[in-house]
Amino acid sequence: MSLLPAPLGPVRPDFLTRVTPAARLVAGMTWLVASVVTLDPVVPVRLTIAALVALVLWSGLPLRRIPSRLAPLGFAILSLTALSILLSGANADRSLAALVQLGPVRVTGPAVSAGLAIGLRVVVIGLTTVLVFGPSDPTRMADSLVQQLRIPDRFAYGTLGAMRVAPFLADEWTLIAAARRLRGIGSGGIGGRIRDIGDRLLVMLVGAIRRAERLALAMDARGFDSGIRRSHFRELRATWRDWLTIATALAIAVAALILPR
Amino acid sequence: MSNVVPIAGTSESARWRTVDIIVVAILAVAFGIVFWAWDVYIWPWASFLTSPAEYAISGVWLLPAVVAPLIVRKPGAALFAEMVAAVISVLLGNQWGLDVLLSGFVQGAGAELIFAFLMYRNYGPIVAALAGAGAGVGEALHDLPVYYASYDVQYRAGIFILDVISAAVIAGIGGWLLVRSLRRTGALGAFPSSR
């Protein structure tokens, strides 16, 4: 049993799964930018609705698994919203009427509005991220980045190789803890626990480097660094679906920003 | 690209060998896992209980941008490592999603500029601290408008100052100490930094 969350599968074929990952990334970035450039909560509300529609109709993702996947983010979003309202500069402005006044704590309308905009911004980013990364696996993402966005291939595929090691690293983290407990290493208190985490991190990194060196040797033995131009096993090309996705996302982002309330 | 197999004598050059790429990528994956746990289980509580003082521990996010260049000593190491760690934390699922790709880019670029300014020749503790601070400036320039746009100006100034100090101390000096510990274990034998 791994410490890491499982990928969001199984994905059934649908419109967004046939769009190349690079196109989904570009489309997602337009929503990210649109939600970040404004403190008007209406913009992230509109983008949240658009993202939910896309998720239900075109993503091919197992919808039942999405709420539990996004649940851990709820606390972070609520906390950021509350803090953005409480620590807002608008609260100190005496010309604004206070919505709430509790001793020294004063909350004004603009503070609430901006706080909601920032909290909803994170909701938009979370849903958009699911739409960008959910419909295909990292291998297809790497293929797409290399072929369409011209990311250097040795770095992209090297990273893909390294990613396969992630579950082993997470297992090793628990294994190191067990080994240390068995030997009676470790100390109490906050300082001691931080030291313990540092020591465990060092052991995990040493293991990671040794594993990386073996992997690099194996990859070189198979000609990874031959210098010969790489051909592609899975050819990816932009299709009308890609351009439609990017154009639609951009149009929605612009509409969300400029349409009157 | 040459098809000459790199040998010991050429390892000081700017060209990335497979072992450089894979070691940086795997270290970044390890940091990405740490980031994910940090993002989901530690940061929200630190933020909720102490904001904006939580930025005193924000330097943890910048460790790959200092650790990777200190180990492989290649141009681009800070940016590559920070981006990979960012991608991993996104794929595992954190509250900032796609936006972490932007964070990773500006953080990595901040450290990269410092190493580039020194022509990729100096990797001592002072340079490490400066590179950490550079990454911290990048982090603050991204986080302030995106997440703290409504905060009062004194809190925003506090976030900036804490971020840069934390970056220099935790990522810079901490990263340098971590690489020194790694070197002492003998794990870095494949790299010029161990000689």
Short mmCIF file of C-alpha atoms in Angstrom, two decimals:
data_model
loop_
_atom_site.label_atom_id
_atom_site.label_comp_id
_atom_site.label_asym_id
_atom_site.label_seq_id
_atom_site.Cartn_x
_atom_site.Cartn_y
_atom_site.Cartn_z
CA MET A 1 0.00 0.00 0.00
CA SER A 2 1.44 3.29 -1.09
CA LEU A 3 1.31 6.60 0.73
CA LEU A 4 0.67 8.40 -2.55
CA PRO A 5 -2.78 9.11 -4.00
CA ALA A 6 -3.75 6.89 -6.94
CA PRO A 7 -4.20 8.44 -10.40
CA LEU A 8 -7.68 9.63 -11.27
CA GLY A 9 -8.80 6.72 -13.46
CA PRO A 10 -10.23 4.91 -15.30
CA VAL A 11 -10.73 7.46 -18.06
CA ARG A 12 -13.20 6.64 -20.84
CA PRO A 13 -12.62 8.11 -24.33
CA ASP A 14 -14.24 11.51 -24.66
CA PHE A 15 -13.66 14.84 -26.36
CA LEU A 16 -10.94 16.09 -24.01
CA THR A 17 -9.07 12.76 -23.98
CA ARG A 18 -8.65 13.16 -27.77
CA VAL A 19 -7.24 16.68 -27.36
CA THR A 20 -3.44 16.65 -27.06
CA PRO A 21 -2.08 17.44 -23.57
CA ALA A 22 -0.17 20.50 -24.84
CA ALA A 23 -3.42 21.99 -26.16
CA ARG A 24 -5.18 21.27 -22.85
CA LEU A 25 -2.29 22.93 -21.02
CA VAL A 26 -2.49 26.08 -23.16
CA ALA A 27 -6.30 26.18 -22.80
CA GLY A 28 -6.03 25.70 -19.01
CA MET A 29 -3.49 28.51 -18.74
CA THR A 30 -6.01 30.97 -20.23
CA TRP A 31 -8.42 30.24 -17.36
CA LEU A 32 -5.64 30.43 -14.80
CA VAL A 33 -4.61 33.86 -16.10
CA ALA A 34 -8.21 35.10 -16.31
CA SER A 35 -8.94 34.11 -12.71
CA VAL A 36 -5.72 35.68 -11.42
CA VAL A 37 -5.94 39.12 -13.04
CA THR A 38 -9.11 40.26 -11.25
CA LEU A 39 -10.46 40.65 -7.72
CA ASP A 40 -14.07 40.52 -8.93
CA PRO A 41 -15.61 37.24 -7.66
CA VAL A 42 -17.95 37.05 -10.64
CA VAL A 43 -15.08 36.02 -12.95
CA PRO A 44 -14.05 32.89 -11.00
CA VAL A 45 -17.74 32.00 -10.50
CA ARG A 46 -18.25 32.00 -14.27
CA LEU A 47 -15.06 30.01 -14.85
CA THR A 48 -16.04 27.50 -12.14
CA ILE A 49 -19.34 26.90 -13.94
CA ALA A 50 -17.55 26.51 -17.28
CA ALA A 51 -15.04 24.08 -15.75
CA LEU A 52 -17.80 21.98 -14.15
CA VAL A 53 -19.66 21.79 -17.47
CA ALA A 54 -16.49 20.69 -19.28
CA LEU A 55 -15.76 18.15 -16.52
CA VAL A 56 -19.20 16.54 -16.70
CA LEU A 57 -19.72 16.63 -20.47
CA TRP A 58 -16.32 16.19 -22.13
CA SER A 59 -13.58 15.03 -19.72
CA GLY A 60 -14.24 11.27 -19.66
CA LEU A 61 -13.14 11.25 -16.00
CA PRO A 62 -14.88 9.14 -13.34
CA LEU A 63 -17.00 11.90 -11.79
CA ARG A 64 -17.73 9.96 -8.62
CA ARG A 65 -14.06 9.99 -7.67
CA ILE A 66 -13.51 13.70 -8.15
CA PRO A 67 -15.12 15.05 -4.93
CA SER A 68 -12.99 12.79 -2.71
CA ARG A 69 -9.92 13.75 -4.74
CA LEU A 70 -10.57 17.47 -4.28
CA ALA A 71 -11.81 17.25 -0.65
CA PRO A 72 -8.37 17.72 0.99
CA LEU A 73 -8.13 21.05 -0.80
CA GLY A 74 -11.30 22.33 0.86
CA PHE A 75 -9.63 23.37 4.11
CA ALA A 76 -6.87 25.23 2.29
CA ILE A 77 -9.44 27.12 0.22
CA LEU A 78 -11.63 28.04 3.21
CA SER A 79 -8.59 29.11 5.20
CA LEU A 80 -7.23 31.28 2.37
CA THR A 81 -10.64 32.90 1.87
CA ALA A 82 -11.08 33.67 5.57
CA LEU A 83 -7.56 35.06 5.93
CA SER A 84 -7.91 37.16 2.77
CA ILE A 85 -11.04 38.72 4.23
CA LEU A 86 -9.64 39.26 7.75
CA LEU A 87 -6.22 40.60 6.75
CA SER A 88 -7.49 42.77 3.90
CA GLY A 89 -6.23 46.32 3.54
CA ALA A 90 -9.78 47.47 2.81
CA ASN A 91 -10.76 46.78 6.46
CA ALA A 92 -8.62 49.68 7.68
CA ASP A 93 -10.39 52.13 5.37
CA ARG A 94 -12.69 54.12 7.68
CA SER A 95 -14.69 55.56 4.77
CA LEU A 96 -16.08 52.08 4.07
CA ALA A 97 -19.00 50.83 6.14
CA ALA A 98 -18.19 47.85 8.36
CA LEU A 99 -20.20 44.69 7.72
CA VAL A 100 -18.96 43.15 10.95
CA GLN A 101 -17.38 44.93 13.90
CA LEU A 102 -16.03 42.81 16.77
CA GLY A 103 -13.73 44.85 18.98
CA PRO A 104 -10.66 45.66 16.87
CA VAL A 105 -11.75 43.30 14.07
CA ARG A 106 -13.54 45.13 11.29
CA VAL A 107 -14.72 43.58 8.02
CA THR A 108 -15.79 45.64 5.00
CA GLY A 109 -17.64 44.79 1.81
CA PRO A 110 -14.66 45.09 -0.58
CA ALA A 111 -12.63 42.79 1.72
CA VAL A 112 -15.32 40.10 1.53
CA SER A 113 -15.61 40.47 -2.22
CA ALA A 114 -11.84 40.23 -2.81
CA GLY A 115 -11.52 37.34 -0.34
CA LEU A 116 -14.21 35.37 -2.15
CA ALA A 117 -12.52 36.12 -5.49
CA ILE A 118 -9.23 34.71 -4.18
CA GLY A 119 -10.86 31.61 -2.66
CA LEU A 120 -12.80 30.92 -5.87
CA ARG A 121 -9.61 31.52 -7.85
CA VAL A 122 -8.20 28.43 -6.17
CA VAL A 123 -11.38 26.49 -7.02
CA VAL A 124 -11.01 27.44 -10.70
CA ILE A 125 -7.33 26.46 -10.67
CA GLY A 126 -8.14 23.11 -9.04
CA LEU A 127 -10.88 22.19 -11.54
CA THR A 128 -8.79 23.40 -14.50
CA THR A 129 -5.88 21.27 -13.29
CA VAL A 130 -8.10 18.18 -13.28
CA LEU A 131 -9.20 19.02 -16.85
CA VAL A 132 -5.60 19.48 -18.02
CA PHE A 133 -3.90 16.52 -16.34
CA GLY A 134 -6.79 14.13 -15.70
CA PRO A 135 -7.69 12.94 -19.22
CA SER A 136 -4.30 11.43 -20.11
CA ASP A 137 -1.33 9.78 -18.46
CA PRO A 138 2.11 11.37 -17.92
CA THR A 139 3.60 9.41 -20.85
CA ARG A 140 1.25 11.10 -23.30
CA MET A 141 1.97 14.41 -21.60
CA ALA A 142 5.72 13.90 -22.15
CA ASP A 143 5.17 12.87 -25.80
CA SER A 144 3.09 15.98 -26.32
CA LEU A 145 5.56 18.34 -24.62
CA VAL A 146 8.45 16.98 -26.71
CA GLN A 147 6.66 16.89 -30.06
CA GLN A 148 4.46 19.96 -29.80
CA LEU A 149 6.16 22.34 -27.37
CA ARG A 150 9.75 21.29 -28.27
CA ILE A 151 10.82 20.48 -24.71
CA PRO A 152 14.29 18.80 -25.01
CA ASP A 153 13.58 15.08 -25.33
CA ARG A 154 16.30 13.70 -23.02
CA PHE A 155 14.97 15.87 -20.19
CA ALA A 156 11.33 15.01 -20.79
CA TYR A 157 11.86 11.25 -21.08
CA GLY A 158 14.50 11.26 -18.34
CA THR A 159 11.91 12.84 -16.06
CA LEU A 160 9.31 10.31 -17.15
CA GLY A 161 11.74 7.52 -16.24
CA ALA A 162 12.40 9.18 -12.89
CA MET A 163 8.67 9.49 -12.17
CA ARG A 164 8.31 5.72 -12.20
CA VAL A 165 10.50 5.69 -9.13
CA ALA A 166 8.05 7.84 -7.10
CA PRO A 167 6.14 4.93 -5.50
CA PHE A 168 9.41 3.27 -4.44
CA LEU A 169 10.60 6.49 -2.84
CA ALA A 170 7.36 6.81 -0.89
CA ASP A 171 7.65 3.18 0.27
CA GLU A 172 11.26 3.76 1.24
CA TRP A 173 10.19 6.72 3.38
CA THR A 174 8.05 4.40 5.56
CA LEU A 175 10.70 1.66 5.46
CA ILE A 176 13.38 4.05 6.75
CA ALA A 177 11.09 5.06 9.61
CA ALA A 178 10.52 1.40 10.53
CA ALA A 179 14.26 0.67 10.39
CA ARG A 180 15.06 3.63 12.61
CA ARG A 181 12.38 2.65 15.13
CA LEU A 182 13.74 -0.90 15.24
CA ARG A 183 17.21 0.39 16.09
CA GLY A 184 15.82 2.78 18.66
CA ILE A 185 17.04 5.86 16.76
CA GLY A 186 15.00 9.01 17.05
CA SER A 187 14.18 11.60 19.64
CA GLY A 188 11.15 13.28 21.13
CA GLY A 189 10.00 16.87 21.19
CA ILE A 190 9.41 19.19 18.27
CA GLY A 191 13.14 19.81 17.63
CA GLY A 192 13.87 16.09 17.79
CA ARG A 193 11.10 15.25 15.37
CA ILE A 194 12.30 17.85 12.86
CA ARG A 195 15.82 16.36 13.14
CA ASP A 196 14.35 12.90 12.57
CA ILE A 197 12.61 14.06 9.39
CA GLY A 198 15.86 15.62 8.17
CA ASP A 199 17.78 12.38 8.83
CA ARG A 200 15.13 10.31 7.07
CA LEU A 201 15.17 12.71 4.10
CA LEU A 202 18.95 12.33 3.81
CA VAL A 203 18.71 8.52 3.79
CA MET A 204 15.89 8.66 1.23
CA LEU A 205 17.91 11.00 -1.02
CA VAL A 206 21.01 8.77 -0.84
CA GLY A 207 18.84 5.85 -1.95
CA ALA A 208 17.30 7.98 -4.69
CA ILE A 209 20.72 8.98 -6.06
CA ARG A 210 21.97 5.37 -6.08
CA ARG A 211 18.80 4.30 -7.89
CA ALA A 212 19.22 7.18 -10.37
CA GLU A 213 22.79 6.15 -11.17
CA ARG A 214 21.72 2.58 -11.93
CA LEU A 215 18.80 3.82 -14.04
CA ALA A 216 21.08 6.19 -16.00
CA LEU A 217 23.53 3.36 -16.66
CA ALA A 218 20.72 1.12 -17.92
CA MET A 219 19.36 3.92 -20.12
CA ASP A 220 22.79 4.68 -21.59
CA ALA A 221 23.30 0.96 -22.28
CA ARG A 222 20.18 1.19 -24.44
CA GLY A 223 21.44 4.21 -26.35
CA PHE A 224 19.58 6.98 -24.50
CA ASP A 225 22.48 9.39 -25.07
CA SER A 226 23.49 8.11 -28.52
CA GLY A 227 23.12 11.56 -30.08
CA ILE A 228 21.09 10.09 -32.94
CA ARG A 229 17.92 12.07 -33.72
CA ARG A 230 15.01 10.51 -31.88
CA SER A 231 11.96 9.30 -33.79
CA HIS A 232 8.61 8.94 -32.04
CA PHE A 233 6.72 5.79 -31.18
CA ARG A 234 3.46 7.70 -30.72
CA GLU A 235 3.11 10.59 -33.16
CA LEU A 236 1.07 13.49 -31.83
CA ARG A 237 -0.15 16.31 -34.02
CA ALA A 238 -2.48 19.21 -33.36
CA THR A 239 -5.94 18.54 -34.83
CA TRP A 240 -9.06 20.66 -35.18
CA ARG A 241 -10.02 19.46 -31.69
CA ASP A 242 -6.94 21.15 -30.22
CA TRP A 243 -7.59 24.47 -31.92
CA LEU A 244 -11.28 24.32 -31.02
CA THR A 245 -10.41 23.64 -27.36
CA ILE A 246 -7.92 26.50 -27.15
CA ALA A 247 -10.25 28.93 -28.99
CA THR A 248 -13.23 27.98 -26.80
CA ALA A 249 -11.24 28.26 -23.58
CA LEU A 250 -9.89 31.64 -24.61
CA ALA A 251 -13.35 32.88 -25.62
CA ILE A 252 -14.79 31.76 -22.26
CA ALA A 253 -11.93 33.43 -20.37
CA VAL A 254 -12.44 36.72 -22.22
CA ALA A 255 -16.23 36.52 -21.83
CA ALA A 256 -15.88 35.82 -18.09
CA LEU A 257 -13.72 38.93 -17.75
CA ILE A 258 -15.65 41.42 -19.88
CA LEU A 259 -19.33 40.47 -19.76
CA PRO A 260 -21.33 42.83 -17.54
CA ARG A 261 -22.99 41.42 -14.42
CA MET B 1 24.72 17.03 -30.17
CA SER B 2 27.93 15.02 -30.36
CA ASN B 3 27.84 11.27 -30.24
CA VAL B 4 30.98 11.11 -28.14
CA VAL B 5 30.44 9.22 -24.91
CA PRO B 6 31.36 11.66 -22.12
CA ILE B 7 34.35 10.61 -20.08
CA ALA B 8 35.67 11.84 -16.77
CA GLY B 9 37.71 14.70 -18.28
CA THR B 10 34.74 16.35 -19.96
CA SER B 11 32.35 16.18 -17.04
CA GLU B 12 33.02 19.79 -16.06
CA SER B 13 31.45 20.99 -19.30
CA ALA B 14 27.99 22.41 -19.73
CA ARG B 15 26.68 19.31 -21.49
CA TRP B 16 24.25 17.21 -19.46
CA ARG B 17 25.12 13.50 -19.25
CA THR B 18 22.34 10.97 -18.77
CA VAL B 19 23.39 10.49 -15.16
CA ASP B 20 23.08 14.25 -14.54
CA ILE B 21 19.57 14.33 -15.99
CA ILE B 22 18.36 11.25 -14.13
CA VAL B 23 19.88 12.15 -10.77
CA VAL B 24 18.40 15.66 -10.88
CA ALA B 25 15.05 14.27 -12.07
CA ILE B 26 14.86 11.64 -9.32
CA LEU B 27 15.95 14.09 -6.62
CA ALA B 28 13.29 16.47 -7.91
CA VAL B 29 10.71 13.66 -7.83
CA ALA B 30 11.65 12.99 -4.20
CA PHE B 31 11.27 16.69 -3.38
CA GLY B 32 8.00 16.75 -5.33
CA ILE B 33 6.65 14.03 -3.00
CA VAL B 34 7.84 16.02 0.02
CA PHE B 35 6.16 19.13 -1.42
CA TRP B 36 2.90 17.30 -1.92
CA ALA B 37 2.82 16.15 1.73
CA TRP B 38 3.93 19.62 2.82
CA ASP B 39 1.28 21.35 0.67
CA VAL B 40 -1.63 19.19 1.76
CA TYR B 41 -0.83 18.40 5.41
CA ILE B 42 1.46 21.10 6.80
CA TRP B 43 1.12 24.39 4.90
CA PRO B 44 -2.67 24.86 5.27
CA TRP B 45 -2.39 24.52 9.07
CA ALA B 46 0.68 26.74 9.31
CA SER B 47 -1.14 29.28 7.18
CA PHE B 48 -4.42 29.07 9.09
CA LEU B 49 -2.76 29.41 12.49
CA THR B 50 -0.01 31.94 11.82
CA SER B 51 -0.61 33.80 8.52
CA PRO B 52 1.33 35.69 7.27
CA ALA B 53 4.16 34.33 9.50
CA GLU B 54 3.98 30.92 7.77
CA TYR B 55 6.32 32.34 5.14
CA ALA B 56 9.14 31.80 7.62
CA ILE B 57 9.08 28.14 6.52
CA SER B 58 8.42 28.74 2.83
CA GLY B 59 12.07 28.10 1.97
CA VAL B 60 11.39 24.35 1.97
CA TRP B 61 9.78 24.73 -1.48
CA LEU B 62 13.01 26.11 -2.92
CA LEU B 63 15.42 23.35 -1.89
CA PRO B 64 15.56 21.65 -5.34
CA ALA B 65 16.60 24.93 -6.99
CA VAL B 66 19.71 25.02 -4.78
CA VAL B 67 20.45 21.33 -4.17
CA ALA B 68 20.42 20.22 -7.84
CA PRO B 69 22.86 22.87 -9.13
CA LEU B 70 25.23 22.22 -6.19
CA ILE B 71 25.33 18.53 -7.13
CA VAL B 72 25.52 18.50 -10.93
CA ARG B 73 26.89 22.02 -11.59
CA LYS B 74 25.23 22.41 -14.98
CA PRO B 75 23.41 25.38 -16.52
CA GLY B 76 19.67 24.96 -16.14
CA ALA B 77 19.83 22.64 -13.12
CA ALA B 78 17.92 25.00 -10.81
CA LEU B 79 15.11 25.55 -13.31
CA PHE B 80 14.89 21.89 -14.33
CA ALA B 81 14.81 20.57 -10.74
CA GLU B 82 12.28 23.10 -9.48
CA MET B 83 10.00 22.51 -12.49
CA VAL B 84 10.08 18.71 -12.10
CA ALA B 85 9.35 18.95 -8.37
CA ALA B 86 6.47 21.30 -9.20
CA VAL B 87 5.04 18.92 -11.81
CA ILE B 88 5.17 15.99 -9.37
CA SER B 89 3.37 17.90 -6.64
CA VAL B 90 0.69 18.90 -9.18
CA LEU B 91 0.25 15.34 -10.45
CA LEU B 92 -0.14 14.06 -6.88
CA GLY B 93 -2.75 16.77 -6.36
CA ASN B 94 -2.28 19.89 -4.28
CA GLN B 95 -4.46 22.95 -3.72
CA TRP B 96 -2.63 25.19 -6.21
CA GLY B 97 -2.67 22.82 -9.21
CA LEU B 98 -1.60 24.23 -12.52
CA ASP B 99 -0.43 27.43 -10.89
CA VAL B 100 2.47 25.54 -9.29
CA LEU B 101 4.00 25.28 -12.78
CA LEU B 102 4.26 29.07 -12.79
CA SER B 103 5.61 29.06 -9.22
CA GLY B 104 8.19 26.44 -10.13
CA PHE B 105 9.28 28.44 -13.13
CA VAL B 106 9.81 31.76 -11.35
CA GLN B 107 11.42 30.07 -8.32
CA GLY B 108 13.81 28.05 -10.46
CA ALA B 109 14.57 31.07 -12.63
CA GLY B 110 15.36 33.18 -9.56
CA ALA B 111 18.05 30.73 -8.41
CA GLU B 112 19.23 30.05 -11.95
CA LEU B 113 19.98 33.77 -12.51
CA ILE B 114 22.33 33.82 -9.51
CA PHE B 115 24.29 30.78 -10.70
CA ALA B 116 24.37 32.16 -14.26
CA PHE B 117 25.59 35.52 -12.99
CA LEU B 118 28.59 33.70 -11.48
CA MET B 119 29.15 31.87 -14.80
CA TYR B 120 28.26 28.51 -13.17
CA ARG B 121 31.64 28.46 -11.44
CA ASN B 122 30.96 29.16 -7.79
CA TYR B 123 28.94 26.79 -5.61
CA GLY B 124 29.98 27.82 -2.10
CA PRO B 125 27.68 28.48 0.86
CA ILE B 126 27.37 32.22 0.18
CA VAL B 127 26.36 31.63 -3.44
CA ALA B 128 23.93 28.95 -2.26
CA ALA B 129 22.34 31.45 0.14
CA LEU B 130 22.11 34.06 -2.63
CA ALA B 131 20.58 31.54 -5.02
CA GLY B 132 18.07 30.55 -2.34
CA ALA B 133 17.22 34.22 -1.85
CA GLY B 134 16.87 34.63 -5.63
CA ALA B 135 14.39 31.77 -5.70
CA GLY B 136 12.63 33.37 -2.72
CA VAL B 137 12.24 36.67 -4.57
CA GLY B 138 10.71 34.74 -7.48
CA GLU B 139 8.36 32.94 -5.09
CA ALA B 140 7.25 36.19 -3.44
CA LEU B 141 6.75 37.97 -6.77
CA HIS B 142 4.43 35.15 -7.81
CA ASP B 143 2.58 34.47 -4.56
CA LEU B 144 1.85 38.08 -3.54
CA PRO B 145 -0.36 39.02 -6.52
CA VAL B 146 -1.87 35.55 -6.93
CA TYR B 147 -2.77 34.62 -3.34
CA TYR B 148 -2.30 37.70 -1.16
CA ALA B 149 -3.70 40.38 -3.43
CA SER B 150 -6.16 41.52 -0.77
CA TYR B 151 -3.74 41.47 2.20
CA ASP B 152 -2.95 44.78 3.85
CA VAL B 153 0.37 46.28 2.76
CA GLN B 154 2.21 45.53 6.03
CA TYR B 155 1.31 41.83 5.76
CA ARG B 156 2.46 41.79 2.13
CA ALA B 157 5.78 43.38 3.09
CA GLY B 158 6.08 40.83 5.92
CA ILE B 159 5.50 37.96 3.51
CA PHE B 160 8.17 39.28 1.15
CA ILE B 161 10.80 39.72 3.86
CA LEU B 162 10.09 36.38 5.59
CA ASP B 163 10.05 34.61 2.23
CA VAL B 164 13.46 35.89 1.17
CA ILE B 165 15.09 35.24 4.57
CA SER B 166 13.57 31.77 4.78
CA ALA B 167 14.72 31.06 1.22
CA ALA B 168 18.31 32.12 1.97
CA VAL B 169 18.45 30.15 5.25
CA ILE B 170 16.40 26.99 4.60
CA ALA B 171 16.92 26.53 0.85
CA GLY B 172 20.32 28.24 0.58
CA ILE B 173 22.29 27.29 3.71
CA GLY B 174 20.10 24.23 4.40
CA GLY B 175 20.51 23.04 0.82
CA TRP B 176 24.28 23.54 1.01
CA LEU B 177 24.45 21.54 4.27
CA LEU B 178 22.27 18.81 2.74
CA VAL B 179 24.60 18.48 -0.27
CA ARG B 180 27.60 18.39 2.09
CA SER B 181 25.95 15.54 4.04
CA LEU B 182 25.16 13.72 0.79
CA ARG B 183 28.78 14.10 -0.32
CA ARG B 184 30.03 12.65 2.98
CA THR B 185 27.97 9.51 2.43
CA GLY B 186 29.86 8.99 -0.86
CA ALA B 187 26.64 9.02 -2.88
CA LEU B 188 27.87 11.81 -5.15
CA GLY B 189 30.91 9.97 -6.54
CA ALA B 190 29.69 10.39 -10.12
CA PHE B 191 29.85 14.19 -9.93
CA PRO B 192 32.61 16.79 -10.08
CA SER B 193 31.13 18.36 -6.95
CA SER B 194 32.44 15.44 -4.89
CA ARG B 195 36.06 16.17 -5.82
#
